[in-house]
Amino acid sequence: MSESESIVCPNCSERSPAGYILCPYCGFDLTNILRQKQRIGITFRERFSRIWRSLSDPRDSKILFNEIGVNPDRLGVIILLYLLSVSYATRLGTFAIKGSKSSWHDFHFIYFLISPWLTGIGFLILALFGWIASTLVIWLIAKTLGGKASLRDTYSIVGYSLGPLITASLVVSFVIIILGRPLDVTDTWLSSGYAIFDMLYLPFLAVCAYHCGNGLQSGHLLNPTYSYLLSSAIASNFFALFYLIPIFL
């Protein structure tokens, strides 16, 4: 047997024959090591393809997140989170401009085009915090339930599952442009238009949970029930973080 066909167990240092997912000498789980041997580099084009597929077609979810579970990456997630931050900043900018008495004159139009890309950097910090916190919680619970994926793998699964929120923010921005803000807008969250428009995110958060559940099945090898129950945690976490915080401001 050649050395390339075997794996050195990190627990007992014995060489395990090819085809084993458990070390025959000590019973150590070799799943993550086998996955590492199968992984290949990911190009920027492939990263943007993953981002597009995550936000555009839920029917492709199982195939996409099977690929991500086998070959994860974090750089693509950071790009996705920045685009999410920009889209959310666009939504806030649209809401502010539509409430102005001089809506959509030249200054506001330029502001609308440029500001989200700048303020998105600030929102990226919040998005990164939410991504890391949610991933840690889901990874710890998944490992308790017998999950196989590493923390690095889980970062990728959770991050790419947030793609539908980009679509959600752009849809909400379009709705605000078409319908405008409610006439009784005040400074409080519940009596302003924020609460109304925030509810439009709920179906997209359901798609996020579906994506994450598929990723947990392929990455952590959890059964569907556990996977989708866990994925609801990421949806609840991000809804609270991004859309309920204004209640307390």
Short mmCIF file of C-alpha atoms in Angstrom, two decimals:
data_model
loop_
_atom_site.label_atom_id
_atom_site.label_comp_id
_atom_site.label_asym_id
_atom_site.label_seq_id
_atom_site.Cartn_x
_atom_site.Cartn_y
_atom_site.Cartn_z
CA MET A 1 0.00 0.00 0.00
CA SER A 2 1.46 3.37 -1.01
CA GLU A 3 1.72 6.22 1.46
CA SER A 4 -0.47 8.41 -0.79
CA GLU A 5 -3.35 5.98 -0.31
CA SER A 6 -3.15 6.02 3.49
CA ILE A 7 -3.68 8.62 6.21
CA VAL A 8 -1.63 9.15 9.35
CA CYS A 9 -4.00 9.27 12.31
CA PRO A 10 -3.36 12.48 14.33
CA ASN A 11 -4.46 10.70 17.50
CA CYS A 12 -2.31 7.55 17.54
CA SER A 13 0.14 8.33 14.66
CA GLU A 14 -0.60 4.99 12.99
CA ARG A 15 -1.11 4.86 9.23
CA SER A 16 -4.75 4.15 8.40
CA PRO A 17 -5.50 2.31 5.11
CA ALA A 18 -7.42 4.08 2.34
CA GLY A 19 -11.20 3.90 2.57
CA TYR A 20 -11.45 4.12 6.35
CA ILE A 21 -13.32 7.03 7.94
CA LEU A 22 -12.41 5.81 11.43
CA CYS A 23 -8.88 4.88 12.45
CA PRO A 24 -8.80 1.05 12.73
CA TYR A 25 -6.31 1.33 15.59
CA CYS A 26 -7.89 3.89 17.93
CA GLY A 27 -11.29 4.73 16.41
CA PHE A 28 -10.45 8.41 15.74
CA ASP A 29 -12.80 10.13 13.24
CA LEU A 30 -10.83 10.84 10.03
CA THR A 31 -13.66 12.62 8.17
CA ASN A 32 -12.14 16.10 8.27
CA ILE A 33 -8.72 14.84 7.17
CA LEU A 34 -10.27 13.03 4.20
CA ARG A 35 -12.09 16.23 3.23
CA GLN A 36 -8.88 18.24 3.41
CA LYS A 37 -7.23 15.84 0.96
CA GLN A 38 -10.11 16.30 -1.51
CA ARG A 39 -10.14 20.11 -1.47
CA ILE A 40 -8.92 22.24 -4.34
CA GLY A 41 -8.34 25.97 -4.75
CA ILE A 42 -11.29 28.25 -5.51
CA THR A 43 -11.03 31.08 -8.04
CA PHE A 44 -12.68 34.50 -7.68
CA ARG A 45 -15.03 33.58 -10.50
CA GLU A 46 -16.16 30.51 -8.56
CA ARG A 47 -16.63 32.61 -5.42
CA PHE A 48 -18.85 35.11 -7.24
CA SER A 49 -20.73 32.20 -8.80
CA ARG A 50 -21.42 30.83 -5.33
CA ILE A 51 -22.61 34.24 -4.14
CA TRP A 52 -24.94 34.62 -7.12
CA ARG A 53 -26.36 31.12 -6.70
CA SER A 54 -26.95 31.67 -2.98
CA LEU A 55 -29.08 34.78 -3.55
CA SER A 56 -30.83 33.94 -6.81
CA ASP A 57 -32.23 30.40 -6.91
CA PRO A 58 -33.29 28.42 -3.78
CA ARG A 59 -33.87 25.34 -5.98
CA ASP A 60 -30.09 25.08 -6.42
CA SER A 61 -29.54 25.16 -2.66
CA LYS A 62 -28.76 21.49 -2.00
CA ILE A 63 -26.26 21.24 -4.85
CA LEU A 64 -24.59 24.54 -3.92
CA PHE A 65 -24.25 23.79 -0.22
CA ASN A 66 -23.03 20.28 -0.90
CA GLU A 67 -20.18 21.92 -2.85
CA ILE A 68 -19.57 24.41 -0.02
CA GLY A 69 -19.63 21.64 2.58
CA VAL A 70 -16.96 19.69 0.69
CA ASN A 71 -14.84 22.67 -0.36
CA PRO A 72 -15.46 25.72 1.88
CA ASP A 73 -13.89 29.17 1.68
CA ARG A 74 -14.09 32.31 3.80
CA LEU A 75 -12.94 34.99 1.37
CA GLY A 76 -16.09 34.55 -0.70
CA VAL A 77 -18.14 34.94 2.47
CA ILE A 78 -16.42 38.24 3.33
CA ILE A 79 -17.21 39.53 -0.18
CA LEU A 80 -20.82 38.41 0.28
CA LEU A 81 -21.04 40.16 3.67
CA TYR A 82 -19.74 43.40 2.17
CA LEU A 83 -22.36 43.21 -0.60
CA LEU A 84 -24.96 42.53 2.09
CA SER A 85 -23.76 45.59 4.02
CA VAL A 86 -23.97 47.75 0.88
CA SER A 87 -27.47 46.52 0.08
CA TYR A 88 -28.62 47.22 3.64
CA ALA A 89 -27.06 50.71 3.52
CA THR A 90 -28.92 51.26 0.23
CA ARG A 91 -32.17 50.33 1.92
CA LEU A 92 -31.56 52.81 4.77
CA GLY A 93 -30.50 55.54 2.34
CA THR A 94 -33.61 55.02 0.24
CA PHE A 95 -35.80 55.22 3.32
CA ALA A 96 -34.14 58.48 4.41
CA ILE A 97 -34.32 60.12 0.98
CA LYS A 98 -37.97 59.20 0.42
CA GLY A 99 -38.79 60.98 3.67
CA SER A 100 -37.16 64.21 2.54
CA LYS A 101 -39.29 67.08 1.26
CA SER A 102 -36.89 67.52 -1.65
CA SER A 103 -36.60 63.86 -2.58
CA TRP A 104 -34.47 62.78 -5.49
CA HIS A 105 -32.92 66.07 -6.55
CA ASP A 106 -29.35 65.90 -7.91
CA PHE A 107 -27.62 65.77 -4.53
CA HIS A 108 -29.79 62.96 -3.26
CA PHE A 109 -29.30 60.97 -6.46
CA ILE A 110 -25.50 61.21 -6.17
CA TYR A 111 -25.74 60.37 -2.46
CA PHE A 112 -27.88 57.34 -3.31
CA LEU A 113 -25.27 56.03 -5.77
CA ILE A 114 -22.13 56.63 -3.69
CA SER A 115 -23.06 56.55 -0.02
CA PRO A 116 -23.95 52.83 0.32
CA TRP A 117 -20.47 51.75 -0.83
CA LEU A 118 -18.90 53.93 1.87
CA THR A 119 -21.32 53.35 4.73
CA GLY A 120 -21.34 49.67 3.82
CA ILE A 121 -17.84 49.44 5.29
CA GLY A 122 -19.26 50.41 8.68
CA PHE A 123 -22.12 47.94 8.38
CA LEU A 124 -19.58 45.26 7.42
CA ILE A 125 -18.22 45.33 10.98
CA LEU A 126 -21.69 44.56 12.32
CA ALA A 127 -22.20 41.86 9.69
CA LEU A 128 -18.86 40.22 10.58
CA PHE A 129 -19.80 40.21 14.25
CA GLY A 130 -23.16 38.60 13.53
CA TRP A 131 -21.57 36.03 11.22
CA ILE A 132 -18.89 35.01 13.73
CA ALA A 133 -21.28 34.88 16.70
CA SER A 134 -23.92 32.88 14.82
CA THR A 135 -21.34 30.46 13.45
CA LEU A 136 -19.85 29.77 16.87
CA VAL A 137 -23.26 29.03 18.36
CA ILE A 138 -24.30 26.74 15.50
CA TRP A 139 -20.92 24.95 15.40
CA LEU A 140 -20.96 24.24 19.16
CA ILE A 141 -24.51 22.88 19.03
CA ALA A 142 -23.76 20.86 15.88
CA LYS A 143 -20.68 19.29 17.49
CA THR A 144 -22.77 18.40 20.54
CA LEU A 145 -25.19 16.59 18.22
CA GLY A 146 -22.36 14.70 16.52
CA GLY A 147 -21.53 17.10 13.69
CA LYS A 148 -18.39 16.37 11.68
CA ALA A 149 -17.44 19.72 10.13
CA SER A 150 -14.73 21.99 11.47
CA LEU A 151 -15.32 25.56 12.61
CA ARG A 152 -13.77 26.78 9.33
CA ASP A 153 -16.27 24.71 7.35
CA THR A 154 -19.16 26.07 9.42
CA TYR A 155 -18.06 29.68 8.83
CA SER A 156 -18.43 29.07 5.10
CA ILE A 157 -21.81 27.34 5.39
CA VAL A 158 -23.34 30.03 7.59
CA GLY A 159 -21.84 32.91 5.60
CA TYR A 160 -23.05 31.78 2.18
CA SER A 161 -26.50 31.06 3.59
CA LEU A 162 -26.96 34.82 4.13
CA GLY A 163 -27.06 35.56 0.40
CA PRO A 164 -30.87 35.97 0.22
CA LEU A 165 -30.63 38.99 2.54
CA ILE A 166 -28.89 40.89 -0.27
CA THR A 167 -31.91 40.28 -2.48
CA ALA A 168 -34.21 41.20 0.41
CA SER A 169 -32.60 44.61 0.98
CA LEU A 170 -32.73 45.45 -2.72
CA VAL A 171 -36.39 44.39 -2.94
CA VAL A 172 -37.26 46.50 0.11
CA SER A 173 -35.41 49.49 -1.40
CA PHE A 174 -37.43 49.09 -4.61
CA VAL A 175 -40.69 48.86 -2.65
CA ILE A 176 -39.82 52.04 -0.74
CA ILE A 177 -39.06 53.87 -4.01
CA ILE A 178 -42.38 52.77 -5.54
CA LEU A 179 -44.68 53.11 -2.52
CA GLY A 180 -42.81 55.69 -0.45
CA ARG A 181 -42.75 55.95 3.32
CA PRO A 182 -45.94 55.92 5.39
CA LEU A 183 -47.35 59.40 5.98
CA ASP A 184 -47.34 59.05 9.78
CA VAL A 185 -43.60 58.47 10.05
CA THR A 186 -42.19 59.43 13.44
CA ASP A 187 -38.90 58.90 15.18
CA THR A 188 -40.01 55.70 16.91
CA TRP A 189 -39.46 52.36 15.25
CA LEU A 190 -42.91 50.86 15.75
CA SER A 191 -44.81 53.92 14.50
CA SER A 192 -42.50 54.55 11.57
CA GLY A 193 -42.24 52.58 8.36
CA TYR A 194 -39.34 50.51 9.66
CA ALA A 195 -41.49 47.81 11.26
CA ILE A 196 -43.58 47.42 8.11
CA PHE A 197 -40.64 47.09 5.76
CA ASP A 198 -38.70 44.84 8.15
CA MET A 199 -41.45 42.24 7.89
CA LEU A 200 -40.64 41.90 4.17
CA TYR A 201 -37.38 40.25 5.17
CA LEU A 202 -39.09 37.24 6.76
CA PRO A 203 -39.55 35.09 3.61
CA PHE A 204 -35.93 35.74 2.65
CA LEU A 205 -34.81 34.74 6.15
CA ALA A 206 -36.72 31.48 5.64
CA VAL A 207 -34.61 30.86 2.52
CA CYS A 208 -31.48 31.62 4.59
CA ALA A 209 -32.56 28.96 7.08
CA TYR A 210 -33.17 26.50 4.23
CA HIS A 211 -29.69 27.18 2.81
CA CYS A 212 -28.05 26.78 6.20
CA GLY A 213 -29.94 23.56 6.90
CA ASN A 214 -28.74 22.06 3.63
CA GLY A 215 -25.19 23.12 4.45
CA LEU A 216 -25.33 21.53 7.88
CA GLN A 217 -26.56 18.28 6.35
CA SER A 218 -23.70 18.10 3.86
CA GLY A 219 -21.00 19.61 6.08
CA HIS A 220 -21.81 18.24 9.52
CA LEU A 221 -23.63 15.13 8.25
CA LEU A 222 -26.54 15.87 10.59
CA ASN A 223 -30.01 14.52 9.95
CA PRO A 224 -32.47 16.95 8.32
CA THR A 225 -34.47 17.60 11.49
CA TYR A 226 -31.46 18.74 13.51
CA SER A 227 -30.09 20.67 10.54
CA TYR A 228 -33.20 22.76 9.93
CA LEU A 229 -33.80 23.34 13.65
CA LEU A 230 -30.26 24.66 13.98
CA SER A 231 -30.55 26.78 10.87
CA SER A 232 -33.51 28.62 12.37
CA ALA A 233 -31.05 29.98 14.94
CA ILE A 234 -29.12 31.91 12.28
CA ALA A 235 -32.33 33.42 10.90
CA SER A 236 -33.51 34.50 14.35
CA ASN A 237 -30.07 35.86 15.23
CA PHE A 238 -29.79 38.06 12.16
CA PHE A 239 -33.38 39.27 12.37
CA ALA A 240 -32.73 40.41 15.95
CA LEU A 241 -29.33 41.90 15.13
CA PHE A 242 -30.26 43.92 12.06
CA TYR A 243 -33.97 44.60 12.29
CA LEU A 244 -35.07 44.68 15.93
CA ILE A 245 -32.23 46.76 17.39
CA PRO A 246 -33.93 50.05 16.27
CA ILE A 247 -36.65 49.40 18.88
CA PHE A 248 -34.15 50.20 21.61
CA LEU A 249 -32.55 53.21 19.91
#
